Tab-separated table of C-alpha atoms in Angstrom:
chain	number	residue	atom	x	y	z
A	259	UNK	CA	1.805	33.759	-7.182
A	260	UNK	CA	-0.328	35.826	-5.403
A	261	UNK	CA	2.821	37.302	-3.498
A	262	UNK	CA	4.350	38.044	-6.240
A	263	UNK	CA	1.509	39.494	-7.707
A	264	UNK	CA	0.948	41.758	-4.516
A	265	UNK	CA	4.468	42.741	-4.695
A	266	UNK	CA	4.044	44.118	-8.146
A	267	UNK	CA	0.791	45.923	-7.283
A	268	UNK	CA	2.892	47.136	-4.282
A	269	UNK	CA	5.796	48.444	-6.424
A	270	UNK	CA	3.106	50.206	-8.869
A	271	UNK	CA	1.672	51.827	-5.878
A	272	UNK	CA	5.156	52.909	-4.747
A	273	UNK	CA	5.947	54.505	-8.084
A	274	UNK	CA	2.767	56.298	-8.277
A	275	UNK	CA	3.483	57.482	-4.712
A	276	UNK	CA	6.875	58.858	-5.434
A	277	UNK	CA	5.681	60.739	-8.627
A	278	UNK	CA	2.755	62.311	-7.608
A	279	UNK	CA	5.003	63.588	-4.754
A	280	UNK	CA	7.530	64.698	-6.853
A	281	UNK	CA	10.066	62.469	-4.713
A	282	UNK	CA	12.955	60.054	-5.720
A	283	UNK	CA	13.895	56.757	-3.875
A	284	UNK	CA	17.746	55.780	-3.386
A	285	UNK	CA	17.425	53.381	-6.756
A	286	UNK	CA	16.034	56.302	-8.292
A	287	UNK	CA	18.714	59.214	-7.518
A	288	UNK	CA	21.591	56.584	-8.712
A	289	UNK	CA	19.676	56.163	-12.217
A	290	UNK	CA	18.647	59.585	-12.720
A	291	UNK	CA	22.737	60.508	-11.372
A	292	UNK	CA	24.292	58.232	-13.903
A	293	UNK	CA	21.206	59.294	-16.497
A	294	UNK	CA	22.465	63.098	-16.211
A	295	UNK	CA	26.238	61.853	-16.277
A	296	UNK	CA	25.424	60.640	-19.573
A	297	UNK	CA	23.551	63.164	-21.310
A	298	UNK	CA	24.956	66.308	-19.924
A	299	UNK	CA	29.016	65.872	-20.324
A	300	UNK	CA	29.669	69.351	-19.172
A	301	UNK	CA	28.205	67.510	-15.548
A	302	UNK	CA	30.103	64.698	-15.666
A	303	UNK	CA	33.317	66.273	-16.761
A	304	UNK	CA	32.756	68.946	-13.148
A	305	UNK	CA	32.605	65.891	-11.324
A	306	UNK	CA	35.417	63.646	-13.004
A	307	UNK	CA	37.300	66.955	-12.270
A	308	UNK	CA	36.343	67.438	-8.743
A	309	UNK	CA	36.776	63.987	-7.485
A	310	UNK	CA	40.376	62.806	-8.419
A	311	UNK	CA	39.927	59.836	-6.596
A	312	UNK	CA	37.432	57.342	-6.046
A	313	UNK	CA	36.964	54.232	-3.966
A	314	UNK	CA	34.099	51.836	-3.788
A	315	UNK	CA	33.718	49.085	-0.714
A	316	UNK	CA	31.624	45.918	-1.036
A	317	UNK	CA	32.104	46.035	-4.676
A	318	UNK	CA	30.922	42.537	-5.107
A	319	UNK	CA	27.527	43.981	-4.402
A	320	UNK	CA	27.310	46.988	-7.265
A	321	UNK	CA	24.329	46.927	-9.554
A	322	UNK	CA	24.685	47.809	-12.577
A	323	UNK	CA	23.757	51.102	-12.559
A	324	UNK	CA	26.417	51.754	-9.541
A	325	UNK	CA	28.742	50.364	-11.913
A	326	UNK	CA	27.930	52.686	-14.360
A	327	UNK	CA	28.145	55.505	-11.829
A	328	UNK	CA	31.861	54.198	-11.346
A	329	UNK	CA	32.772	53.934	-15.091
A	330	UNK	CA	31.393	57.399	-15.846
A	331	UNK	CA	32.837	58.978	-12.996
A	332	UNK	CA	36.394	57.771	-13.811
A	333	UNK	CA	36.309	58.342	-17.379
A	334	UNK	CA	39.340	60.492	-17.256
A	335	UNK	CA	40.663	59.877	-14.246
A	336	UNK	CA	42.039	56.220	-13.566
A	337	UNK	CA	42.745	56.346	-9.500
A	338	UNK	CA	39.554	53.684	-8.925
A	339	UNK	CA	40.074	51.582	-6.061
A	340	UNK	CA	37.506	48.809	-5.356
A	341	UNK	CA	37.328	46.595	-2.686
A	342	UNK	CA	35.773	43.167	-2.341
A	343	UNK	CA	35.161	39.660	-2.009
A	344	UNK	CA	33.255	37.743	-4.456
A	345	UNK	CA	32.424	34.706	-2.187
A	346	UNK	CA	30.763	37.444	0.323
A	347	UNK	CA	28.325	38.663	-2.633
A	348	UNK	CA	24.934	38.498	-1.106
A	349	UNK	CA	22.554	41.084	-3.115
A	350	UNK	CA	21.975	39.466	-6.416
A	351	UNK	CA	18.072	39.462	-5.673
A	352	UNK	CA	19.011	43.296	-5.318
A	353	UNK	CA	20.343	43.500	-8.999
A	354	UNK	CA	23.948	43.106	-7.744
A	355	UNK	CA	26.279	41.323	-10.693
A	356	UNK	CA	29.614	39.369	-9.391
A	357	UNK	CA	31.032	39.906	-13.217
A	358	UNK	CA	31.104	44.040	-11.411
A	359	UNK	CA	34.320	42.663	-9.765
A	360	UNK	CA	35.134	39.135	-11.703
A	361	UNK	CA	35.731	40.410	-14.958
A	362	UNK	CA	33.857	44.097	-15.559
A	363	UNK	CA	36.140	46.201	-13.582
A	364	UNK	CA	38.998	44.427	-15.031
A	365	UNK	CA	37.518	45.650	-18.915
A	366	UNK	CA	37.333	49.288	-17.845
A	367	UNK	CA	40.848	49.208	-15.973
A	368	UNK	CA	42.945	46.678	-17.437
A	369	UNK	CA	46.038	48.180	-15.851
A	370	UNK	CA	44.294	47.465	-12.847
A	371	UNK	CA	46.787	45.853	-9.967
A	372	UNK	CA	44.314	42.987	-8.431
A	373	UNK	CA	45.868	42.172	-4.352
A	374	UNK	CA	44.303	39.750	-3.230
A	375	UNK	CA	43.696	39.936	0.974
A	376	UNK	CA	44.178	36.064	2.213
A	377	UNK	CA	45.428	36.674	5.560
A	378	UNK	CA	42.148	36.379	7.548
A	379	UNK	CA	42.051	37.908	11.796
A	380	UNK	CA	38.902	36.822	12.930
A	381	UNK	CA	38.484	33.407	12.310
A	382	UNK	CA	40.113	30.083	12.924
A	383	UNK	CA	41.702	28.078	9.985
A	384	UNK	CA	38.873	25.402	10.656
A	385	UNK	CA	36.369	28.168	10.538
A	386	UNK	CA	37.768	28.948	7.069
A	387	UNK	CA	38.377	25.635	6.053
A	388	UNK	CA	34.540	25.052	6.379
A	389	UNK	CA	33.628	27.980	4.327
A	390	UNK	CA	35.602	27.122	1.556
A	391	UNK	CA	34.586	23.591	1.380
A	392	UNK	CA	31.379	25.433	0.622
A	393	UNK	CA	32.323	28.292	-1.528
A	394	UNK	CA	34.655	26.470	-3.617
A	395	UNK	CA	31.705	24.970	-4.953
A	396	UNK	CA	30.626	27.830	-6.735
A	397	UNK	CA	31.091	28.114	-10.585
A	398	UNK	CA	31.883	31.651	-10.886
A	399	UNK	CA	34.216	33.292	-8.327
A	400	UNK	CA	38.186	34.442	-8.270
A	401	UNK	CA	40.385	31.470	-6.656
A	402	UNK	CA	42.048	32.345	-3.274
A	403	UNK	CA	43.259	30.456	-0.091
A	404	UNK	CA	42.429	32.108	3.077
A	405	UNK	CA	44.810	31.482	5.981
A	406	UNK	CA	44.108	32.058	9.506
A	407	UNK	CA	46.396	34.008	12.319
A	408	UNK	CA	44.407	32.926	14.980
A	409	UNK	CA	45.503	29.053	15.034
A	410	UNK	CA	43.652	26.119	13.802
A	411	UNK	CA	40.841	26.204	16.167
A	412	UNK	CA	38.165	23.908	17.512
A	413	UNK	CA	36.198	21.463	15.379
A	414	UNK	CA	33.451	22.331	13.627
A	415	UNK	CA	30.428	20.479	14.788
A	416	UNK	CA	26.656	20.139	13.186
A	417	UNK	CA	23.462	20.993	15.328
A	418	UNK	CA	20.646	19.562	13.498
A	419	UNK	CA	17.188	21.699	14.615
A	420	UNK	CA	13.975	21.396	12.446
A	421	UNK	CA	13.078	25.361	12.874
A	422	UNK	CA	14.674	28.698	13.287
A	423	UNK	CA	13.830	28.694	16.616
A	424	UNK	CA	15.415	25.472	17.630
A	425	UNK	CA	18.276	26.777	15.813
A	426	UNK	CA	18.152	30.020	17.947
A	427	UNK	CA	17.930	28.186	21.388
A	428	UNK	CA	20.772	25.209	20.611
A	429	UNK	CA	22.911	28.385	20.251
A	430	UNK	CA	22.134	29.642	24.220
A	431	UNK	CA	23.150	26.316	25.746
A	432	UNK	CA	26.486	26.478	23.561
């Protein structure tokens, strides 16, 4: 609880420091841009025409403001491509919404074509099967089955360790 309160006070201090220095952080830049596009239609239309194509990588990790910017910038142009993998979403703690890739994108672009890239060039099939045995338990995910191009591979082994240092040292000896 004390750490949570300290973080809250730190956020307040950061906000005040930014405001007193007439400065913005990255989140502010996104939020103020979205607000400007919502309030000044001529500005949004200018950029909507300027960018004929929009590509967003790692779309599974977009937050509400980033999603809104894509929506605002593509109101008149439907040339939007998003790339992402719901099984690799790691920024929920930072406000990322997995539904942006699973459902929300299809709401804005109902005619969007979904292309699943299920061929994996980096890992062996045993690694992919091990990862699948974990992520397949997630309730909110798109179904896919990855196929490795590097063959079956070695069996996966479990190395029990007591802490992060033991884990790091065990990897040195592999």
